[in-house]
CSV table of C-alpha atoms (C1' of nucleotides) in Angstrom, one decimal:
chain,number,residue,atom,x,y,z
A,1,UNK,CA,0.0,0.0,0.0
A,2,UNK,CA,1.4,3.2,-1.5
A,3,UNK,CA,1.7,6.1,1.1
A,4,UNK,CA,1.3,9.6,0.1
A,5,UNK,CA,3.6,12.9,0.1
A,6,UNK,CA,3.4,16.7,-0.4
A,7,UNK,CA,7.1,18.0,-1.4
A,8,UNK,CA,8.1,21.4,-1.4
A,9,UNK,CA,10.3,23.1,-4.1
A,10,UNK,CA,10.6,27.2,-5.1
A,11,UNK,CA,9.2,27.0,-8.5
A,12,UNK,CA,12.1,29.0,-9.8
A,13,UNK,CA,14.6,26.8,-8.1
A,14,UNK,CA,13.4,23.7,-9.8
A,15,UNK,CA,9.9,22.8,-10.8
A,16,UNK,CA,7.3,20.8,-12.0
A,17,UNK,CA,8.2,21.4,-15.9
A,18,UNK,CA,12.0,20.4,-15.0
A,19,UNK,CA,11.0,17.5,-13.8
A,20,UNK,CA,9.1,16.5,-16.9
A,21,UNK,CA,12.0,17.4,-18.7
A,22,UNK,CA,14.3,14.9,-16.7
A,23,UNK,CA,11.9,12.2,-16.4
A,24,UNK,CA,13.4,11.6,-12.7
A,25,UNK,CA,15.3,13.5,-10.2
A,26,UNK,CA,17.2,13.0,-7.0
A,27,UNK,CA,15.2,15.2,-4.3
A,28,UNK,CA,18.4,16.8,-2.8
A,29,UNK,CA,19.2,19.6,-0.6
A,30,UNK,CA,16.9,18.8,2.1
A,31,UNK,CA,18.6,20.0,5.1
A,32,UNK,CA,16.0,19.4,8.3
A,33,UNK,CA,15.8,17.0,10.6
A,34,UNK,CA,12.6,16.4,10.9
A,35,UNK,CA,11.9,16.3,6.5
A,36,UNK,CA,14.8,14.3,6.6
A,37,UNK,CA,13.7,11.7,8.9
A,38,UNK,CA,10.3,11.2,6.3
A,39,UNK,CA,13.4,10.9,3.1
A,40,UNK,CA,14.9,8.6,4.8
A,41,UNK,CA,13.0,6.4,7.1
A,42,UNK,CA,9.5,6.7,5.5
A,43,UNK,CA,9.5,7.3,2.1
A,44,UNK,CA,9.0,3.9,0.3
A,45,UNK,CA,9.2,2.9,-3.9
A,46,UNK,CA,5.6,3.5,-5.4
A,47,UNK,CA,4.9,6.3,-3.0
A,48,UNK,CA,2.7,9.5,-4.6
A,49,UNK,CA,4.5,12.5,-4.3
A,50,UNK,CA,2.5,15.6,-4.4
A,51,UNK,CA,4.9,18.1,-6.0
A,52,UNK,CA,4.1,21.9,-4.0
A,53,UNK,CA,5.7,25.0,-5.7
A,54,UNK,CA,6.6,27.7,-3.4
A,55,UNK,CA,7.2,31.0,-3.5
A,56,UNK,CA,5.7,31.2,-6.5
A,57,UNK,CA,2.9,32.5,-8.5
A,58,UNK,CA,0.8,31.1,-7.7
A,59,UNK,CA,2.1,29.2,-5.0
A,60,UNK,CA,-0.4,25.6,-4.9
A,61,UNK,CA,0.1,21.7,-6.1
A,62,UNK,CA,1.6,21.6,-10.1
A,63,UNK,CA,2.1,18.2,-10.5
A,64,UNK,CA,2.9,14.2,-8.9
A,65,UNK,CA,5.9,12.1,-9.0
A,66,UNK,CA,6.7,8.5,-8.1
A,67,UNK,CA,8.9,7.4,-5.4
A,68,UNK,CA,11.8,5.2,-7.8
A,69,UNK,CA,14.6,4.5,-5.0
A,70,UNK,CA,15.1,5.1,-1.8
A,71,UNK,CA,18.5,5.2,0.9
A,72,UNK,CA,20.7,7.5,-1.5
A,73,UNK,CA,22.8,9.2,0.3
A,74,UNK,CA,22.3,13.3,-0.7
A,75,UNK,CA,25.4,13.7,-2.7
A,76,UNK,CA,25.6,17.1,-2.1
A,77,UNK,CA,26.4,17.0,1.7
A,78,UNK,CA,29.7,15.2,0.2
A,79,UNK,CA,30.8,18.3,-2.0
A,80,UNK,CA,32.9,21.3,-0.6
A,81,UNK,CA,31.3,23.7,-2.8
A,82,UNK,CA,28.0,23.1,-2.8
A,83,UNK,CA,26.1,25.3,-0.5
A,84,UNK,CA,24.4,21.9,0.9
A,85,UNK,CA,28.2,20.3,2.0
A,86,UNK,CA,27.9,19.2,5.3
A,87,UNK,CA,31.2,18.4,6.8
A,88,UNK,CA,30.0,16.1,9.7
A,89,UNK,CA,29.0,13.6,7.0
A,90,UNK,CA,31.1,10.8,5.6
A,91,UNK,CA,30.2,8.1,3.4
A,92,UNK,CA,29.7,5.9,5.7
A,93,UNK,CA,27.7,7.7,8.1
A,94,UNK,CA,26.0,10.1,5.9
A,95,UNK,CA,23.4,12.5,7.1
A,96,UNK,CA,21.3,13.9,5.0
A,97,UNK,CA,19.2,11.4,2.3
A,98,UNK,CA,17.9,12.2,-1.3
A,99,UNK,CA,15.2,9.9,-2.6
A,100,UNK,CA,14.8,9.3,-6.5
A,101,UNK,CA,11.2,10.5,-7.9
A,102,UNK,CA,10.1,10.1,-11.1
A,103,UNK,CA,7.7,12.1,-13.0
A,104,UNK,CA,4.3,11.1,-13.4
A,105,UNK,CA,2.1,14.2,-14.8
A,106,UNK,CA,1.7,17.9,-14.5
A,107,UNK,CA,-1.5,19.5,-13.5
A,108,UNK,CA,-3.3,21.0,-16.2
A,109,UNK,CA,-3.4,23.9,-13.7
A,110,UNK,CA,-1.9,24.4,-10.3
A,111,UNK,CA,-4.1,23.6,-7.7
A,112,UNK,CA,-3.4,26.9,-5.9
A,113,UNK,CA,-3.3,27.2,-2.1
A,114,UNK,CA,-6.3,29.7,-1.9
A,115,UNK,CA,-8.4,26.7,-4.0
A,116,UNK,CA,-7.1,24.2,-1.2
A,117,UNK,CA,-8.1,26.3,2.1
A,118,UNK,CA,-11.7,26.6,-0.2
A,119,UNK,CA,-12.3,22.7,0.2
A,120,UNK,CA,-13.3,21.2,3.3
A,121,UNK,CA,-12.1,17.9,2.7
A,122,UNK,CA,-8.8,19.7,2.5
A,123,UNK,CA,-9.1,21.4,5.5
A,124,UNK,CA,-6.8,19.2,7.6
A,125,UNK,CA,-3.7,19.4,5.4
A,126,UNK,CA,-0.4,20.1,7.2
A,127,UNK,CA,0.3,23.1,4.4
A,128,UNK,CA,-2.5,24.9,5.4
A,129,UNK,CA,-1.0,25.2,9.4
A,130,UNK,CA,-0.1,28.5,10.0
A,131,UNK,CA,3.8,28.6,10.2
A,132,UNK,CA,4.4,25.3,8.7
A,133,UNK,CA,7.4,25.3,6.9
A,134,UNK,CA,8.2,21.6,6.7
A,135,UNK,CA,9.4,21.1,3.2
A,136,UNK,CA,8.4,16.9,3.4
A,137,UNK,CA,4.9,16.2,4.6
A,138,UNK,CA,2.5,13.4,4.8
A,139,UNK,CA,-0.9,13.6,3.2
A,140,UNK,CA,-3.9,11.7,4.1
A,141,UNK,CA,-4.9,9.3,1.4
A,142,UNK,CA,-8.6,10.9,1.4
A,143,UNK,CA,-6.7,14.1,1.0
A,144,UNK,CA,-4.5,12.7,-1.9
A,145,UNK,CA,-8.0,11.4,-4.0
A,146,UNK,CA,-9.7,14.2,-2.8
A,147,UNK,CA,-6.8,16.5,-5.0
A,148,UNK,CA,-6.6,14.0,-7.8
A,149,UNK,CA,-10.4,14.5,-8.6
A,150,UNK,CA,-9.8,18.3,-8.4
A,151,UNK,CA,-7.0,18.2,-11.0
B,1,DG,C1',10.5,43.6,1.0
B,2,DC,C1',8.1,42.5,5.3
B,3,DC,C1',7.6,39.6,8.9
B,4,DA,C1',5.7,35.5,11.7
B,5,DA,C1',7.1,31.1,12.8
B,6,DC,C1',10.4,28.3,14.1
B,7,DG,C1',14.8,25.6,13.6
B,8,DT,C1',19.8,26.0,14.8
B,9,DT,C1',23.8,27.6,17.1
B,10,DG,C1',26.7,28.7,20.8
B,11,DG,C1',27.8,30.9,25.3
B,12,DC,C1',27.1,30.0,29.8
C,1,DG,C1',20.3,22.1,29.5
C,2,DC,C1',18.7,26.9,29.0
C,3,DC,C1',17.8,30.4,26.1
C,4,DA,C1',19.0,34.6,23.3
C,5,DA,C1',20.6,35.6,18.9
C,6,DC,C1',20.5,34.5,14.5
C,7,DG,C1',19.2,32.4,10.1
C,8,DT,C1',15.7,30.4,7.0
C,9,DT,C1',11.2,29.5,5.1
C,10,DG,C1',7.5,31.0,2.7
C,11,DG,C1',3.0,33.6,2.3
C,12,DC,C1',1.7,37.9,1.3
DNA sequence: GCCAACGTTGGC
DNA sequence: GCCAACGTTGGC
């Protein structure tokens, strides 16, 4: 049984539309504890991945992506000049995890984050919590049809 | 650009 | 271990 994921990323940074363009993608550059823990210890193959563009406009739900492989070390926490290097990491005890998602399909139209608070059966979603920053998140599966039938 | 929320760091 | 200072996220 597939679990389901909502999974932050600044549109301009990299977005649903790169995604489709790379057919997969590690999901790197996660550096919290908390979002981490989900990566790494949570996060199975076959998981739905609700892809979230942020600080954007507008800011909502553009796409989904497949969980493809799991346990792969972030290699960014490995490289010195990459903002994301994390020098208490070694390969054998590395720190920070980057999952491999494929793409699945982009929403005809970004289910925005005003049409989410407008639907009760959204209401519960961790994105709508006021000062929720977490970049990983789980989503209910009634949640996760509940989007699918709106998109 | 502002600012609320909140995670992280580091002095003690 | 406490907590103030600082940094980051992300909506607006």
């Amino acid at each position: 049984m597939s679990q389901f994921w909502l999974a932050k990323s600044e549109a301009s940074v990299y977005s649903i539309e790169d995604l489709k363009r790379d057919k997969k993608t590690l999901w790197e550059g996660v550096r919290n504890y908390q979002a981490r823990n989900f990566l790494r210890d949570e996060w199975k193959v076959g998981d739905k991945v609700l892809f979230y563009h942020s600080n954007s406009n507008p800011t909502g739900i553009a796409g989904l992506a497949t969980v493809l492989r799991v346990g792969i070390p972030d290699p960014l926490q490995f490289d010195r000049r990459s903002d994301y290097f994390e020098p208490r990491a070694t390969k054998d005890a590395p720190i920070w995890f980057a999952p491999e998602i494929k793409f699945e399909r982009a929403f005809a139209e970004i289910l925005t984050l005003d049409q989410i608070k407008k639907m009760p059966k959204l209401k519960g979603m961790q994105v709508l919590k006021r000062g929720n920053r977490l970049s990983v998140q789980p989503v209910a599966p009634d949640e996760f049809k509940e989007i699918l039938r709106l998109v």
